Each structure stands twice: as structure tokens, then as C-alpha cells.
Coordinates of C-alpha atoms in Angstrom, one line a residue:
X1086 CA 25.8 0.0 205.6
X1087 CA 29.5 -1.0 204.7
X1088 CA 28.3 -4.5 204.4
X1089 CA 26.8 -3.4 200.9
X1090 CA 29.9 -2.4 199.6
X1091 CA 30.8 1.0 197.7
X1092 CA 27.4 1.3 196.1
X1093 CA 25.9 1.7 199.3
X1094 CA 21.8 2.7 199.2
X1095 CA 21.7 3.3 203.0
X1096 CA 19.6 0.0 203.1
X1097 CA 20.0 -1.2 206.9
X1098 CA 21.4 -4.0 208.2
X1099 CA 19.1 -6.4 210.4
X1100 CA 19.2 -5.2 214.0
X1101 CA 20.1 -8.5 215.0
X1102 CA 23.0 -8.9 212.8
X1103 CA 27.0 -8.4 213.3
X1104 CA 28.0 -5.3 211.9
X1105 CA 31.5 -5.9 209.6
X1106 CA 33.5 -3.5 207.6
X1107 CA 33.4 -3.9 203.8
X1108 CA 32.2 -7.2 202.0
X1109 CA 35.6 -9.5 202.3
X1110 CA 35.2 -9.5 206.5
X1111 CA 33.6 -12.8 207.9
X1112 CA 30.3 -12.4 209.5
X1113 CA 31.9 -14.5 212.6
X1114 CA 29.1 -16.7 214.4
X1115 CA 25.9 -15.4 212.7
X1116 CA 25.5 -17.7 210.2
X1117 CA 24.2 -20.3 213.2
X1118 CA 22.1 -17.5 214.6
X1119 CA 20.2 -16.6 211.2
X1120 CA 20.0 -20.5 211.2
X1121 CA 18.3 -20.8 214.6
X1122 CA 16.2 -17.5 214.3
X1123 CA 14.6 -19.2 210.8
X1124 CA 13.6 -22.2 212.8
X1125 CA 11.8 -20.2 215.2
X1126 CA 10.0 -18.1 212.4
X1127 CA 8.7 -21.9 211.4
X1128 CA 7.8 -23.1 214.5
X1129 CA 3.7 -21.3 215.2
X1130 CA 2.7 -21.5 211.6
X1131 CA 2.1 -25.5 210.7
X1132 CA 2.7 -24.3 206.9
X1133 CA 6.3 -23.1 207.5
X1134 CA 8.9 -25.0 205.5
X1135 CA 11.6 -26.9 207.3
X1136 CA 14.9 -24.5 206.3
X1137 CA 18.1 -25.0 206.9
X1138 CA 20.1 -23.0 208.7
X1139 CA 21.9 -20.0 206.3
X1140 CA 25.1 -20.8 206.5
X1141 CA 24.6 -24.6 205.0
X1142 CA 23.4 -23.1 202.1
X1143 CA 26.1 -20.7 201.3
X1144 CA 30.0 -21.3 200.4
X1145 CA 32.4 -21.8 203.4
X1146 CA 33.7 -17.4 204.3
X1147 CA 30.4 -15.9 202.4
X1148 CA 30.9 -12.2 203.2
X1149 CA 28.5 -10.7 206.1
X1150 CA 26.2 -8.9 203.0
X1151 CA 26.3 -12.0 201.3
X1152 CA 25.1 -14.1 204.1
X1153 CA 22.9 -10.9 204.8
X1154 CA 21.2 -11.6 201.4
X1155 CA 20.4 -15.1 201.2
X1156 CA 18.6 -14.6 204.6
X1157 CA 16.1 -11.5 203.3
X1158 CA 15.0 -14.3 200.7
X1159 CA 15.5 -17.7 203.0
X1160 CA 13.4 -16.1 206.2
X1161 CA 10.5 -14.5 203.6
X1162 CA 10.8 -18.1 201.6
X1163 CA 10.3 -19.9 205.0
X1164 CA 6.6 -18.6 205.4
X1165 CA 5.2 -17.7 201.7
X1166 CA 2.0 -18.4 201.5
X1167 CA 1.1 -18.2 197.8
X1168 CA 2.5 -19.5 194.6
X1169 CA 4.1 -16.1 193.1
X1170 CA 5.7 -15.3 196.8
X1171 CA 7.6 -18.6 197.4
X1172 CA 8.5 -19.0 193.9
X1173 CA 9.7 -14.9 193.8
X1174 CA 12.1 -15.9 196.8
X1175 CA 12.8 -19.4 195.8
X1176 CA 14.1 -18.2 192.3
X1177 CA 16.3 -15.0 193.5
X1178 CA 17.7 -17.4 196.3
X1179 CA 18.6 -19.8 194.0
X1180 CA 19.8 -17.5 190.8
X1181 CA 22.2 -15.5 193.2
X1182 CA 22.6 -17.9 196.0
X1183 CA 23.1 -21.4 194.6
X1184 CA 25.3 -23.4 192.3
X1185 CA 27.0 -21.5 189.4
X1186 CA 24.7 -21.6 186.1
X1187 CA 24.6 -24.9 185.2
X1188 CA 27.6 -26.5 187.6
X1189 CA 28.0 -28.2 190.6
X1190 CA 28.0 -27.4 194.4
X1191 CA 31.7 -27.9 195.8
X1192 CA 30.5 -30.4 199.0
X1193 CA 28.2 -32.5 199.2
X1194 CA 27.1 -30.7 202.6
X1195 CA 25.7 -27.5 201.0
X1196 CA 24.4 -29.8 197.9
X1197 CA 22.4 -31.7 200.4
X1198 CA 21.0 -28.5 202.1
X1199 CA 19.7 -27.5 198.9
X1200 CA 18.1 -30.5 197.7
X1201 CA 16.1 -30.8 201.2
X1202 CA 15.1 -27.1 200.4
X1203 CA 13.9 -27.9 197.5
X1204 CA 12.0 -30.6 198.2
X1205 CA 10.4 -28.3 201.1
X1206 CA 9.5 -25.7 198.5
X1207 CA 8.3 -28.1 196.2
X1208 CA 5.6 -29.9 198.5
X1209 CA 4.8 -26.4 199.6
X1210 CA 4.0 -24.4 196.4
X1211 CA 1.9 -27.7 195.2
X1212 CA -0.2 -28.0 198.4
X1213 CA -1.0 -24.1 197.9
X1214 CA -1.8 -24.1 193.8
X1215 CA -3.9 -27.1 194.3
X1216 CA -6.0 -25.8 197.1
X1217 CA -6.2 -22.3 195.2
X1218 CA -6.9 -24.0 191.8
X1219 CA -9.8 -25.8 193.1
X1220 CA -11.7 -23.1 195.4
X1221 CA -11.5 -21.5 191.8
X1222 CA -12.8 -24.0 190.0
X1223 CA -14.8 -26.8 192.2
X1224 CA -17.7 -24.9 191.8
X1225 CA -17.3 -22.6 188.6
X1226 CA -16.0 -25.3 186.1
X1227 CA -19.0 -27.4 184.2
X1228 CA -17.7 -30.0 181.4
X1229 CA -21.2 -29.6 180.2
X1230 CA -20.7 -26.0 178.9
X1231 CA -23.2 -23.1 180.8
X1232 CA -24.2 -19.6 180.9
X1233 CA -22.2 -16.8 178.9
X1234 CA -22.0 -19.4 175.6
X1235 CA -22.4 -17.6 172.4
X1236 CA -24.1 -19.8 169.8
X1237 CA -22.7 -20.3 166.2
X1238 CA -19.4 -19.2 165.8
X1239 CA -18.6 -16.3 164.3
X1240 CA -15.4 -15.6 162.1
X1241 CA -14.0 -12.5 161.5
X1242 CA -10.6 -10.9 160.4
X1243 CA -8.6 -8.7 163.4
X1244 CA -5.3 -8.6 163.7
X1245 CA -3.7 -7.3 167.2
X1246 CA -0.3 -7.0 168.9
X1247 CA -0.5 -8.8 172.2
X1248 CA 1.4 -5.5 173.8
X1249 CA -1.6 -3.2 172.6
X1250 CA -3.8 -5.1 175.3
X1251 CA -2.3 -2.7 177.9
X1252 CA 0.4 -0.9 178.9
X1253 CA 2.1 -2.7 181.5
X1254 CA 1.6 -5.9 183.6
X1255 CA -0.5 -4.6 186.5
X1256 CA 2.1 -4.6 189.6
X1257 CA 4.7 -6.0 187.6
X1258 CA 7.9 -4.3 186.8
X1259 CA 11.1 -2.7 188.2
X1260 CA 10.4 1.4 189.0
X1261 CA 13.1 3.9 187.2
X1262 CA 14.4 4.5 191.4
X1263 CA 15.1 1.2 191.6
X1264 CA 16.7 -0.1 188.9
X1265 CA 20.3 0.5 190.4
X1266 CA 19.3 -2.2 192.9
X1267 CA 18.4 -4.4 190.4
X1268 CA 22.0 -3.6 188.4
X1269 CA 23.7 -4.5 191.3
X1270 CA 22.3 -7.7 191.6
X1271 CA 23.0 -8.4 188.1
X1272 CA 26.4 -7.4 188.7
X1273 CA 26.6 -10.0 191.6
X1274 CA 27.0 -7.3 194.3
X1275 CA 24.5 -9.6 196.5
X1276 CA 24.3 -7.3 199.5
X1277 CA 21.5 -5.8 197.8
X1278 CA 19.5 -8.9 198.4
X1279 CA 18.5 -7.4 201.5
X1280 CA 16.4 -4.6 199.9
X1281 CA 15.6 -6.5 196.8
X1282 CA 13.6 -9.4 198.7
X1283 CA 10.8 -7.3 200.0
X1284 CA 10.3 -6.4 196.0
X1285 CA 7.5 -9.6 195.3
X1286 CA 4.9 -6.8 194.7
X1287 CA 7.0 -4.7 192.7
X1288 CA 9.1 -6.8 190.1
X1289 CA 8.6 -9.4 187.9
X1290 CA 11.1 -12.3 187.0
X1291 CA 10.7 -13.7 183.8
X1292 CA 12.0 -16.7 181.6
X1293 CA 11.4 -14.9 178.3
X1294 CA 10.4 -11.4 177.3
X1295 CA 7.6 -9.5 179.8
X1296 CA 6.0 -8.4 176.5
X1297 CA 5.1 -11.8 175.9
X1298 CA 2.6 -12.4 178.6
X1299 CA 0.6 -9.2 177.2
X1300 CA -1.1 -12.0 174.6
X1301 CA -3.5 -13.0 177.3
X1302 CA -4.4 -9.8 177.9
X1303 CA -5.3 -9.2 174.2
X1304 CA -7.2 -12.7 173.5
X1305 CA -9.5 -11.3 176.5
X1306 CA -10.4 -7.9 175.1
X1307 CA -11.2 -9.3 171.5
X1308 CA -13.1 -12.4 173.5
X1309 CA -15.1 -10.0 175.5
X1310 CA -16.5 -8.9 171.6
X1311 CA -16.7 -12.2 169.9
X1312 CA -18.1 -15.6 169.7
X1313 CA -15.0 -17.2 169.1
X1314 CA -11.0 -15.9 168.9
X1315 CA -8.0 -17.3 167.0
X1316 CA -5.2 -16.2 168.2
X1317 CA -1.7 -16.4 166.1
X1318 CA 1.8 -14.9 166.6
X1319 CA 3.1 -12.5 163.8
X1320 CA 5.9 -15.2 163.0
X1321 CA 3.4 -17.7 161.3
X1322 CA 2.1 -18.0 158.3
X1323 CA -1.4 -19.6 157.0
X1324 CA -1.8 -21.4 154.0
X1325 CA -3.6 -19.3 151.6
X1326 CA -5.4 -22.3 150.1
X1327 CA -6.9 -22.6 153.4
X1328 CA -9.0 -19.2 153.1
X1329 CA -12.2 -20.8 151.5
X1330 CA -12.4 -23.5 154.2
X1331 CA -11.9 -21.4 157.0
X1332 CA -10.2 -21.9 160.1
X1333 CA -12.4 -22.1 162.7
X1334 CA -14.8 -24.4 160.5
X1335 CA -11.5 -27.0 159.9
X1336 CA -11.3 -26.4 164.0
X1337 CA -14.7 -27.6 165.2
X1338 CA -16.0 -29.6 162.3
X1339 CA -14.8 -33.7 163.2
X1340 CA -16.5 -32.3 166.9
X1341 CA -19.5 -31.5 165.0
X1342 CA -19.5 -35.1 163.1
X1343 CA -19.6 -36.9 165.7
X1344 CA -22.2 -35.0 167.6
X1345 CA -20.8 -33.5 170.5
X1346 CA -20.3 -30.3 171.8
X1347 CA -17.5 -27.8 170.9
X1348 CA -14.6 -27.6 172.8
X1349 CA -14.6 -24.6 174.7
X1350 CA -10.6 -24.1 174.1
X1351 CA -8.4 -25.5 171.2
X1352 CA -4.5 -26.1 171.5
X1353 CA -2.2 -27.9 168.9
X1354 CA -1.6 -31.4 171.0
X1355 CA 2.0 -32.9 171.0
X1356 CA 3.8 -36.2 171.5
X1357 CA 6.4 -37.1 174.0
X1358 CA 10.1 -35.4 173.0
X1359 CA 8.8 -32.1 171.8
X1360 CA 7.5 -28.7 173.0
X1361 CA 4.7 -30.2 175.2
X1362 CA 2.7 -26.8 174.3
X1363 CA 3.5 -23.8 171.9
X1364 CA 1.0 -20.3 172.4
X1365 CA 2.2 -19.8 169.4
X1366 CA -1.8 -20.8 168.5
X1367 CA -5.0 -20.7 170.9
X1368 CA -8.3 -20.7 170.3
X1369 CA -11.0 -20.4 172.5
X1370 CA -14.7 -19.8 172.8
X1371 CA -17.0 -17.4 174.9
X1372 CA -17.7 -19.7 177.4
X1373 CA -17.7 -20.1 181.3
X1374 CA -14.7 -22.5 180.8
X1375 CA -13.0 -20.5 178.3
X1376 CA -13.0 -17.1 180.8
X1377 CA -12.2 -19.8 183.8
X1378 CA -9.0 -20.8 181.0
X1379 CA -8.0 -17.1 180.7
X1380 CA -8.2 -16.0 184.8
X1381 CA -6.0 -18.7 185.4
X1382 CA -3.6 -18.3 182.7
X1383 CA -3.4 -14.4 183.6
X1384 CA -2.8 -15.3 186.9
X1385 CA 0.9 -16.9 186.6
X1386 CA 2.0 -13.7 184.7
X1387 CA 3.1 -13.0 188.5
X1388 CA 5.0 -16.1 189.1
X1389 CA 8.8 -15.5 188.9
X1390 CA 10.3 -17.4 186.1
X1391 CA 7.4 -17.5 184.7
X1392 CA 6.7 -17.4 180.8
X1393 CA 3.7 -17.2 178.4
X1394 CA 4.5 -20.8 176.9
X1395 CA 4.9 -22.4 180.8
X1396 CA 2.0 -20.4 182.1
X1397 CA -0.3 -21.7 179.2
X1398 CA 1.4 -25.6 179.3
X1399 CA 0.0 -25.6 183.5
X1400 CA -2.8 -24.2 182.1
X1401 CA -4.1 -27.0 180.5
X1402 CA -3.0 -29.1 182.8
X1403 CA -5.5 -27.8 185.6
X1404 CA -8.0 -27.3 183.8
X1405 CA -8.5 -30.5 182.5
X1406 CA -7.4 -31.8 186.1
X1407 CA -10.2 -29.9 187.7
X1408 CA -12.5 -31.3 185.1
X1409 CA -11.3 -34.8 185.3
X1410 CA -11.5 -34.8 188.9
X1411 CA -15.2 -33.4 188.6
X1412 CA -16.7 -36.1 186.1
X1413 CA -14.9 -39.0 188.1
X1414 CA -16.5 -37.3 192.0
X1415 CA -12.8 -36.7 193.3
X1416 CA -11.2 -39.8 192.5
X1417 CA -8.8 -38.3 190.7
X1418 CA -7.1 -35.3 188.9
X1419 CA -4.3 -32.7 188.9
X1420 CA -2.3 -32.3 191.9
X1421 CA 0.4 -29.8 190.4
X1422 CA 2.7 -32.6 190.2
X1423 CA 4.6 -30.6 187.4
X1424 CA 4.5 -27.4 188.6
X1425 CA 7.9 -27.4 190.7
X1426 CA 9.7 -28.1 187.0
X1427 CA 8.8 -24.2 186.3
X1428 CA 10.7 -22.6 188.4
X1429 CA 15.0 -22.6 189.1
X1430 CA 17.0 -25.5 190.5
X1431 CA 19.3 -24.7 192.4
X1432 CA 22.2 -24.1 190.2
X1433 CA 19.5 -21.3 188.7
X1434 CA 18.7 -23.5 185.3
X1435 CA 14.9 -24.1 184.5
X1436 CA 14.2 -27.6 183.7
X1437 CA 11.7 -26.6 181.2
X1438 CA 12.0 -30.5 179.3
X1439 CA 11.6 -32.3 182.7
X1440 CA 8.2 -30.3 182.6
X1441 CA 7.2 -31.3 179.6
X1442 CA 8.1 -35.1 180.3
X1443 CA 6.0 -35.0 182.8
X1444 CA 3.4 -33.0 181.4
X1445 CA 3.1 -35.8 178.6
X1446 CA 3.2 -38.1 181.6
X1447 CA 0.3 -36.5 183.3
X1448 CA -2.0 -35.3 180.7
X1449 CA -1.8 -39.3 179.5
X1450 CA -3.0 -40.3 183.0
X1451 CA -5.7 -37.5 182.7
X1452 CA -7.6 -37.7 179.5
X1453 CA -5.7 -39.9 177.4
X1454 CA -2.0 -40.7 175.1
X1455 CA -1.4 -38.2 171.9
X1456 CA -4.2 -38.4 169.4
X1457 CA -6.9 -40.1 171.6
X1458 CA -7.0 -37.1 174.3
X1459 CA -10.4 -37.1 175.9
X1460 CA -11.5 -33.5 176.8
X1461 CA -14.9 -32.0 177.0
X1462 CA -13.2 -28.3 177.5
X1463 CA -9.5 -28.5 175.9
X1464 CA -9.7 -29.7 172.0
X1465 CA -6.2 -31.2 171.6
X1466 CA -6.1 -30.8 167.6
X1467 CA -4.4 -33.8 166.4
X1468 CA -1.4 -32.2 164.1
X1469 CA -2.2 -35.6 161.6
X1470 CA -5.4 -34.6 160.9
X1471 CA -4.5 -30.0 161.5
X1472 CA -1.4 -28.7 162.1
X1473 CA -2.3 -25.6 163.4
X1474 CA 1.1 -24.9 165.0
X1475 CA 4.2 -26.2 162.8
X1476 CA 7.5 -25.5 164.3
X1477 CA 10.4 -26.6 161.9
X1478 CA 12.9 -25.6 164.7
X1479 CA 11.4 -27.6 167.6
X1480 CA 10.1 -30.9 165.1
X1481 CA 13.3 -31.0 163.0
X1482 CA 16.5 -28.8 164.7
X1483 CA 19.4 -28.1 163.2
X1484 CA 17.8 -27.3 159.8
X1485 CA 19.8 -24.2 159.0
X1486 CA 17.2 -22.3 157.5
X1487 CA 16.6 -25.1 154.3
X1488 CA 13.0 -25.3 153.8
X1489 CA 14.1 -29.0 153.0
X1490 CA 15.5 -29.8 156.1
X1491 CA 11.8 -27.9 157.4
X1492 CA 10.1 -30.7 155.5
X1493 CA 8.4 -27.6 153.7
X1494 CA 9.9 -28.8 150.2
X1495 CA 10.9 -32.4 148.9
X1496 CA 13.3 -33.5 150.2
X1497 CA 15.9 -36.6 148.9
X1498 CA 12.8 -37.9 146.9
X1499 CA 10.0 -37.7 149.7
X1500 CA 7.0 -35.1 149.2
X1501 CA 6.9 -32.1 151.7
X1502 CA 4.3 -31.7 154.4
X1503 CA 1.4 -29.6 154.3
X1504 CA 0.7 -28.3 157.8
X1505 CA -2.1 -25.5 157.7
X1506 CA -0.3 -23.0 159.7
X1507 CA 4.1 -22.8 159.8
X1508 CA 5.3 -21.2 162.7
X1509 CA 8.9 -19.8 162.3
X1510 CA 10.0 -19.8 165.8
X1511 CA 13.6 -19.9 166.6
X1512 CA 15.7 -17.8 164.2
X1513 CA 16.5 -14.6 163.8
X1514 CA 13.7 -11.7 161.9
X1515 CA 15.4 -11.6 159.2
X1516 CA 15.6 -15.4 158.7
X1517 CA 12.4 -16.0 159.7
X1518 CA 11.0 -13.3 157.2
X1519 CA 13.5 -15.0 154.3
X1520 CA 12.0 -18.5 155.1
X1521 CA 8.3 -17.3 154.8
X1522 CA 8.9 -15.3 151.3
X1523 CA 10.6 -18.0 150.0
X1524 CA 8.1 -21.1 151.3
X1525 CA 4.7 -18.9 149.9
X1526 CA 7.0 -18.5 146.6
X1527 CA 8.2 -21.9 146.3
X1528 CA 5.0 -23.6 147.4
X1529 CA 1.9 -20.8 146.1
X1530 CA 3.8 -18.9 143.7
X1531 CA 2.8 -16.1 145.7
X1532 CA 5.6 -13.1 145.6
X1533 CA 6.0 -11.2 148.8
X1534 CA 6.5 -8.0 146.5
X1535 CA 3.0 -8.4 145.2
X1536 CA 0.3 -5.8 146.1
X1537 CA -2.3 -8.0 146.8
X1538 CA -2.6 -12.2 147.4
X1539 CA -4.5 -13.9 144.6
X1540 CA -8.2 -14.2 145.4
X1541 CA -8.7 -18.3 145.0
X1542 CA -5.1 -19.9 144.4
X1543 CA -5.1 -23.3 143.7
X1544 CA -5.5 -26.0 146.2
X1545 CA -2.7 -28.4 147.3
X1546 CA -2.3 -31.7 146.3
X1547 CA -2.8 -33.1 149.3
X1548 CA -6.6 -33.9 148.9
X1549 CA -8.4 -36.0 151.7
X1550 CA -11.7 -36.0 149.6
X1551 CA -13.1 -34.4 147.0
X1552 CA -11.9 -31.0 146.3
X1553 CA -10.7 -31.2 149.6
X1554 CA -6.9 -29.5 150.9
X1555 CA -5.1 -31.5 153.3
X1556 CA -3.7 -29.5 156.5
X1557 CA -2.5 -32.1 158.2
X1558 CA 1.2 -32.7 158.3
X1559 CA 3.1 -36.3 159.2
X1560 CA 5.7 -34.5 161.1
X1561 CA 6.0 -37.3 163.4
X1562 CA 6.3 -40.4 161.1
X1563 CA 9.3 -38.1 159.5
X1564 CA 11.4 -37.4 162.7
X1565 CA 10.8 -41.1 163.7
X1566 CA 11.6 -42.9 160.6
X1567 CA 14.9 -40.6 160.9
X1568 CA 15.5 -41.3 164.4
X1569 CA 15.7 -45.1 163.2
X1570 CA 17.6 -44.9 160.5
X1571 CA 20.6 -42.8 162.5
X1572 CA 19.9 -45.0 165.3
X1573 CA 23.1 -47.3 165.6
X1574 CA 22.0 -50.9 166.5
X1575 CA 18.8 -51.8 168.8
X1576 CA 16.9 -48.9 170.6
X1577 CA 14.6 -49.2 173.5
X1578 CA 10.8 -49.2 173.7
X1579 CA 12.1 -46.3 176.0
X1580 CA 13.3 -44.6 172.9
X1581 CA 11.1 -45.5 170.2
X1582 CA 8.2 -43.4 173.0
X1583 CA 10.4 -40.6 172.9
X1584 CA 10.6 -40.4 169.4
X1585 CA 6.7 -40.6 168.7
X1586 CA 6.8 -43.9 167.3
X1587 CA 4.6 -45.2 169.5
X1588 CA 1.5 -43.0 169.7
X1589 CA -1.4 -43.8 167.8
X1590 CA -1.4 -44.9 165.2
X1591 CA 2.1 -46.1 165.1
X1592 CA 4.7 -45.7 162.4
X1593 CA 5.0 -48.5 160.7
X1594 CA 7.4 -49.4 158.1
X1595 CA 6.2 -49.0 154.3

């Protein structure tokens, strides 16, 4: 136990490890033995990963509890066998184990004996969510809709915090005993590694807020008693001109023209160099697919590092992967090519922007470039035509707040945008409460004081067709006509991708 340090919990020390005095001793010669007893643990299972020994991955006189820790994770790590157990032991081993946040490894020796981890754990956790992604769905999934369908939409107002859906993640969350393990760790006393790494069970590591991934949990129970569910976070606001139309009508209704079937989920699509997705908004349908969506969504709430907008982006991804590969007999689909973009590097950053650069990459391959996705389950809503997710901070950062600078008001002579539904993400409450007040004020002279909201206010002036409100917003003609002009001499086709110029239709100048 003196390997832990002063904070001791009387967790013990391996059997087959050198006992040391306090945590500045050297564990003299077992780093090559934990090295050599991990090989073995690899050698009767074919699925094992290829680890290196401990000691390559750690800095050159790593105390005995450091060196202690990294092998509770690296030996567990070497023969995971599902998704949310190598990434639990990949992410601790790299948060507390790897390169500081963000820098660099100090030899290229122990940066090399990372990358070939990774790569290990990579080619692992792929081979295991596409074998457990199809056994779900290979048989379950139709493109062609199925039982459990409820007919004729239904709308309805209900309004429900994603938290009420139940009180706690099922399995998922530290225990009041063991929270001065989990302190420790935080405090970098890594000798609690030991005791911390046979948690995967017990706690859940998360990108954002826990409370986040309760949503799914709520769209289910209201699903369970409706035709169709809209879901919306608090921090968005709907036009009020919109209320006559109705949203699930604008949703389904160019589906309907053209005679097909509707989707059995709906998601705000995206261009390359933004958010890839935003659960901001979801809408889905009682059907098989829709309930097929949902278990596989709720299933990455175990995943460590995993968040509600991640879980919902890979989502989509295998669904319409498992479809794709369905309607073309097994020629092709989704082979979690994105997934490993989830979870840590090893300098403990997530590279949440590589995943959605291939996401964009992917989903193209799959069903089609932004605004010509083709989808029998997942209705990518084309933002040019219903922008059912607006996020000023993620289209056009930096704005400080302005409406202007939102593109919510006119701005330098050009008329704002009218997206159906604004989504204040990324400010503070109070900001995000100022911005709404003053955008239904400024644009529906609509007081947030008032008792009541008018019972028919006036339509935009956006109008599509006869006494018809547009809802569509040309967010990406904006940020790319301002990309240009910033742009300092000639840009790349690379670029002009990136900046949504190029998706259908493209921007072209006036």
C-alpha cells in the first residue's frame, strides 16, 4: 500500500509486483515484466491487441504506483471485448497516462508506442461495433417501413425535461464511497488507477454533462404514446409565424409531394466545416426503424467520452450504413470508419472535428453530398428549404451576442435570415435568454413581459408562394460569400468544399 501514497485506500498491490516505499522510489526491473506478462495475456485469445510493453508507454523513472496504474488499464485494455470496455480503459489510459492535454510526448520512443496502441485499439473497437451493429440490425432493419407504424401523424403540444425521463443512467455513475478515488485521480495521484480500472460497470466518463444523455430516454417514453415526437432543447426558439403551418406538416410535406414514404427519423443535415450533427432537434416516427434508431443511440450513453451530440452523429451513421448495405446485398456500407475519432488521443484531446470530416466524408459515400442525401429511414432536412436547427454560434462564431452578426437582423444592407427554429447554443443563460427576448421583439414585436403571445401574428416576408412563410435560411451562401471576400488571393477547391461553396446548388456570384 505505500505505493499509493498518503491517501492510501488499502487497495493491494499486484502479487506479482515489486513492493517500493512511497511514490518517488523506482519500480526497478518491472516495467519489462508487466511488459512480457501483457504479451502473454494476448497470446490464447486471437482478439487480443498487440500491447506494448508498460514501460514504453510511460515517462523514463515513472514511480512503482504510476507504473502500477497504467497496467490495471493496459492489461484489461489488452482483452476488452466490447465497445464501452476498451474505450473505458483506452480513455483513462490515455487522459492520465499519455501526453500532457494537448502537447507533445518528450521521445519519439514512447510517441511511437502510443501511436501503435492506437492503431491496435482502433482496428479493435471497429471490428467489434460493426459485428454488434449488424447482428442488431441485419435482420430487424427494413428500408421499406414494417410493423409497429402508426398511420397519420399526430401533433400535439408536450413539453419535457430530458432529466425527468429517469433518474439516473442505469449502471452509470460514481457511488458516494467512491468518489475519493475518483478525486484522487483528478488530483493526478495515479496510484489509484489500480482500483479505478475495474470501475467499467460502475462509472461513466463523459465529454459533456451526464444529464445530457437523459434526452433519449425522454423522446422514448413520449414515443411509446405518440405517432410522431419533436424533440427541441429549452435554448431554441420557434418562429411564432410558424404555428398555423405546423411543424411536423412543414417536416414531411416535399416527402409527401413526391410520393414516397415518410422518413422514419428527421435530422437537420449539414455541409462540410460545421457541426456535422446538432440533437439540439430530432424527430422521429413510431416505427421499427425509429425504435431500432433509439436502442442504438441509448446504447453509447455507456461509452466513455461519450456525449449525446457524438452518440446521435454515429447514430446516423449506422443506421443508414446498415440500410445501405441491405438495399445494395452487402456490397457496401458502414464499417465504423469514424468511430475511433470519439474517443481520446493520446495526449487526452477528442478530435471531435476529425469526426465530423469524416462523417461528411462517409455519409457522401453512403447516401449522397449535402442536399441530395438519399435515405429511406433518416430525412436529412435540407436547412435551404427548413432550418430546423439554427446555430448562430457554430454557422457564424465570434458574433458577440449581435443579432447582426447572427444574421438574425440586417445587416450592412443585406436582409436577415429566416430559419424556422434558432438555436442559442454556446453562450452563457443569461445571454442566450437576452438574445431570444430581443430577436422575438425585434423581429415579431412580441414582448417577453407579455402574458400571453398573439394568437395569428403576421407572417414574414419571406414568402415562397402564396400566403406562404419561408423557413428556410441561406446560412451557407452567407458564411461562404464571407469566407471569399476575407480570403486573401486564390483559395483551393480544397477550401471553397470546406466552406460550403460547393454543395448543391452552388453559390454563385450575384
Amino acid at each position: 500500500n505505500g505505493a499509493l501514497g498518503n491517501n492510501t485506500l488499502g487497495v493491494a498491490i499486484p502479487h506479482w509486483s515489486t513492493p517500493v516505499q512511497g511514490n518517488a522510489s523506482p519500480c526497478t526491473g518491472v516495467p519489462q515484466y508487466l511488459g512480457m506478462h501483457l504479451q502473454k495475456l494476448g497470446t490464447p485469445n486471437s482478439m487480443s491487441l498487440k500491447v506494448p510493453a508498460v514501460h514504453a508507454l510511460l515517462s523514463v523513472g515513472s514511480p512503482c504506483s504510476v507504473v502500477h496504474g497504467a497496467y490495471a488499464f493496459l492489461a484489461r485494455l489488452a482483452n476488452c471485448s466490447t465497445v464501452q470496455s476498451c474505450s473505458f480503459h483506452w480513455s483513462f489510459l490515455a487522459l492520465f497516462f499519455g501526453a500532457p492535454a494537448g502537447g507533445l510526448f518528450e521521445t519519439d520512443v514512447r510517441r511511437d508506442a502510443w501511436q501503435a496502441l492506437w492503431i491496435e485499439v482502433c482496428g479493435r473497437m471497429r471490428k467489434l461495433r460493426s459485428r454488434d451493429v449488424w447482428g442488431l440490425l441485419g435482420s430487424r432493419l427494413s428500408p421499406f417501413g414494417g410493423p409497429r407504424e402508426r398511420k397519420a401523424p399526430a401533433e400535439r403540444d408536450s413539453c419535457s425535461s430530458p432529466a425527468s425521463a429517469c433518474t439516473a443512467v442505469g449502471g452509470v455513475g460514481a457511488r458516494v464511497h467512491q468518489r475519493c478515488i475518483v478525486d484522487g485521480m483528478l488530483g493526478r495521484r495515479l496510484g489509484y488507477a489500480a482500483a479505478l480500472a475495474d470501475w467499467e460497470d460502475v462509472l461513466g466518463l463523459y465529454f459533456d454533462h451526464p444529464e445530457k444523455q437523459t434526452k433519449v430516454w425522454a423522446i422514448m417514453r413520449h414515443l411509446a404514446q405518440s405517432s410522431f415526437v419533436l424533440y427541441f432543447d429549452v435554448d431554441m426558439t420557434i418562429r411564432p409565424d410558424s404555428v398555423r403551418h405546423g411543424i411536423v406538416n412543414l417536416l414531411v410535406e416535399a416527402e409527401l409531394a413526391a410520393g414516397r414514404r415518410p422518413s422514419d427519423v428527421y435530422a437537420r443535415d449539414s455541409w462540410p466545416g460545421t457541426e456535422c450533427v446538432n440533437s439540439g432537434f430530432i424527430a422521429l416516427r413510431n416505427t421499427r426503424a425509429a425504435w431500432l434508431f433509439l436502442e442504438l443511440w441509448s446504447e453509447k450513453s455507456t461509452w466513455a467520452s461519450a456525449w449525446d451530440q457524438s452518440a446521435l452523429a454515429e447514430t446516423i451513421l449506422e443506421v443508414v450504413g446498415a440500410e445501405m448495405r441491405k438495399l445494395s446485398g452487402g456490397t457496401y456500407g458502414y464499417e465504423s470508419q469514424c468511430l475511433p475519432y470519439l474517443f481520446p488521443i493520446s495526449n487526452g484531446l477528442v478530435p471531435y472535428r476529425m469526426y465530423c470530416d469524416c462523417w461528411q466524408a462517409i455519409l457522401g459515400d453512403l447516401s449522397g453530398p449535402f442536399g441530395q442525401r438519399r435515405s429511406r429511414i433518416v430525412g436529412f432536412v435540407n436547412p435551404e428549404r427548413l432550418d430546423v436547427n439554427y446555430v448562430p454560434s457554430d454557422l457564424f462564431n465570434g458574433h458577440g451576442g449581435d443579432l447582426s452578426n447572427m444574421r438574425l437582423l440586417p445587416r450592412a444592407g443585406q436582409p436577415a435570415l429566416d430559419p424556422l427554429v434558432v438555436h442559442w447554443a454556446g453562450s452563457s443563460g443569461e445571454q442566450r435568454l437576452q438574445s431570444m427576448s430581443l430577436y422575438m421583439a425585434r423581429r415579431f414585436n412580441i414582448s417577453a413581459a407579455a402574458r400571453s403571445c398573439p394568437r395569428r401574428p403576421p407572417l414574414s416576408r419571406g414568402v415562397s408562394g402564396p400566403g406562404r412563410a419561408s423557413f428556410g435560411s441561406r446560412a451557407r451562401a452567407v458564411r461562404c460569400c464571407e469566407r471569399l471576400r476575407a480570403a486573401a488571393g486564390a483559395v483551393s477547391k480544397e477550401q471553397l468544399g470546406y466552406w460550403g461553396c460547393c454543395s448543391w446548388p452552388p453559390v454563385r456570384k450575384a
